[in-house]
Amino acid sequence: MIQFTPESYDALVDHAERGVPEEICGLLEGTREGGTAQVTAIHPIENVATHRETRYTLDPETQLAVMEAIEGKGTDVVGFYHSHPAGPAQPSATDEAQATWAGYSYVIVSLSGRPFVGSWEWTGEKFEQELVSVGRD
């Protein structure tokens, strides 16, 4: 399960909507306790992919700097996010082929119709869908 604070959820959807027609991407900061990732902040990172309307690549230098800053604060990187401006509301074959961080959440904001936020944990072999919630414990 992945749980967003209301502020982090709103920031995520806002970032995706502002990025249209391109895919946006970034890191998720928070904690992981048991099987639940608690997202307390999002960190937008520039999409440096060649075809940003249908692909995303996090800027590697910025990604590393943000990861170090998160860990320096004593929190964790709990996952990654990107958008699908025209759908689908699930990982694409490209998303699956490029996933590398086993045990992390991969959040997708689909903007095909009403915004939909879904999350999948990468097992190292496949994506397993996670329950998404918004709120506080």
Coordinates of C-alpha atoms in Angstrom, one line a residue:
M1 CA 0.0 0.0 0.0
I2 CA 1.1 3.6 -0.6
Q3 CA -0.4 6.4 1.4
F4 CA 0.0 10.1 0.4
T5 CA -0.5 13.1 2.6
P6 CA -3.2 15.3 1.1
E7 CA -0.5 17.9 0.3
S8 CA 1.7 15.4 -1.5
Y9 CA -1.2 14.0 -3.5
D10 CA -2.4 17.4 -4.6
A11 CA 1.2 18.4 -5.6
L12 CA 1.5 15.2 -7.6
V13 CA -1.7 15.7 -9.6
D14 CA -0.9 19.4 -10.1
H15 CA 2.5 18.6 -11.4
A16 CA 1.1 16.2 -13.9
E17 CA -1.6 18.6 -15.1
R18 CA 0.9 21.4 -15.5
G19 CA 3.1 19.2 -17.6
V20 CA 0.6 18.3 -20.3
P21 CA 1.2 17.4 -23.2
E22 CA 4.5 16.0 -21.9
E23 CA 5.1 13.3 -19.3
I24 CA 6.4 14.6 -16.0
C25 CA 8.5 12.6 -13.5
G26 CA 10.1 12.8 -10.1
L27 CA 10.8 11.1 -6.8
L28 CA 8.6 10.3 -3.8
E29 CA 9.9 11.0 -0.3
G30 CA 8.6 9.5 2.9
T31 CA 9.0 6.4 5.0
R32 CA 8.3 2.7 4.6
E33 CA 6.9 0.8 7.5
G34 CA 5.9 -2.8 7.0
G35 CA 4.2 -3.0 3.7
T36 CA 3.1 0.6 3.6
A37 CA 5.0 3.5 1.9
Q38 CA 4.0 6.9 3.5
V39 CA 4.6 9.7 0.9
T40 CA 5.2 13.0 2.6
A41 CA 6.6 15.0 -0.3
I42 CA 7.2 14.8 -4.1
H43 CA 10.3 16.0 -5.8
P44 CA 9.8 17.0 -9.5
I45 CA 12.7 16.2 -11.7
E46 CA 13.2 17.4 -15.3
N47 CA 12.2 14.8 -17.9
V48 CA 15.2 14.6 -20.3
A49 CA 13.8 12.0 -22.6
T50 CA 13.9 12.7 -26.3
H51 CA 10.2 12.1 -26.9
R52 CA 8.7 13.6 -23.7
E53 CA 5.1 13.2 -24.9
T54 CA 5.4 9.4 -24.6
R55 CA 8.5 8.7 -22.5
Y56 CA 10.3 9.9 -19.4
T57 CA 13.8 9.8 -18.2
L58 CA 14.7 11.5 -14.9
D59 CA 17.7 13.9 -15.2
P60 CA 20.4 11.6 -13.6
E61 CA 22.4 14.4 -11.9
T62 CA 19.3 15.9 -10.3
Q63 CA 18.0 12.5 -9.4
L64 CA 21.2 11.7 -7.5
A65 CA 21.3 15.1 -5.8
V66 CA 17.7 14.7 -4.7
M67 CA 18.2 11.2 -3.4
E68 CA 21.2 12.3 -1.3
A69 CA 19.2 15.3 0.1
I70 CA 16.3 13.0 1.0
E71 CA 18.5 10.5 2.7
G72 CA 20.4 13.3 4.4
K73 CA 17.2 14.4 6.1
G74 CA 16.7 11.0 7.5
T75 CA 13.7 10.1 5.3
D76 CA 13.6 7.6 2.4
V77 CA 13.1 7.5 -1.3
V78 CA 10.0 5.3 -1.4
G79 CA 9.4 5.5 -5.1
F80 CA 9.2 7.2 -8.4
Y81 CA 6.4 8.9 -10.4
H82 CA 5.5 9.9 -13.9
S83 CA 2.4 10.8 -15.9
H84 CA 0.6 9.4 -18.8
P85 CA -1.0 12.5 -20.3
A86 CA -3.2 10.5 -22.7
G87 CA -3.4 7.2 -20.7
P88 CA -3.2 4.3 -20.0
A89 CA -3.9 4.2 -16.3
Q90 CA -1.3 1.4 -15.8
P91 CA 2.4 0.7 -16.6
S92 CA 3.2 0.5 -20.2
A93 CA 5.5 -2.2 -21.7
T94 CA 8.2 0.5 -21.8
D95 CA 7.7 1.3 -18.1
E96 CA 8.1 -2.4 -17.3
A97 CA 11.2 -2.8 -19.5
Q98 CA 12.9 0.2 -17.8
A99 CA 12.0 -0.6 -14.2
T100 CA 15.1 -1.3 -12.1
W101 CA 14.4 -0.5 -8.5
A102 CA 13.0 -3.6 -6.9
G103 CA 10.9 -3.0 -3.8
Y104 CA 10.1 0.6 -4.8
S105 CA 6.7 2.1 -5.8
Y106 CA 6.2 3.3 -9.3
V107 CA 3.3 5.8 -9.4
I108 CA 1.5 6.8 -12.6
V109 CA -0.8 9.8 -12.9
S110 CA -3.1 9.1 -15.9
L111 CA -4.8 12.2 -17.3
S112 CA -7.0 10.4 -19.8
G113 CA -10.3 11.8 -18.5
R114 CA -10.3 12.5 -14.8
P115 CA -6.9 12.3 -13.1
F116 CA -6.2 8.7 -11.9
V117 CA -3.3 7.9 -9.5
G118 CA -2.2 4.3 -9.5
S119 CA 0.8 2.6 -8.0
W120 CA 2.7 -0.5 -8.7
E121 CA 5.6 -2.1 -6.7
W122 CA 8.4 -3.4 -8.9
T123 CA 9.4 -6.9 -7.7
G124 CA 12.4 -7.2 -9.9
E125 CA 10.5 -9.3 -12.4
K126 CA 7.0 -7.6 -12.7
F127 CA 4.8 -4.9 -11.4
E128 CA 2.3 -5.7 -8.6
Q129 CA -0.5 -3.2 -8.1
E130 CA -0.7 -1.4 -4.8
L131 CA -3.6 0.2 -3.0
V132 CA -3.4 4.0 -3.1
S133 CA -4.8 6.1 -0.2
V134 CA -4.8 9.7 0.8
G135 CA -4.8 10.8 4.4
R136 CA -2.9 10.5 7.6
D137 CA -2.7 7.6 10.1

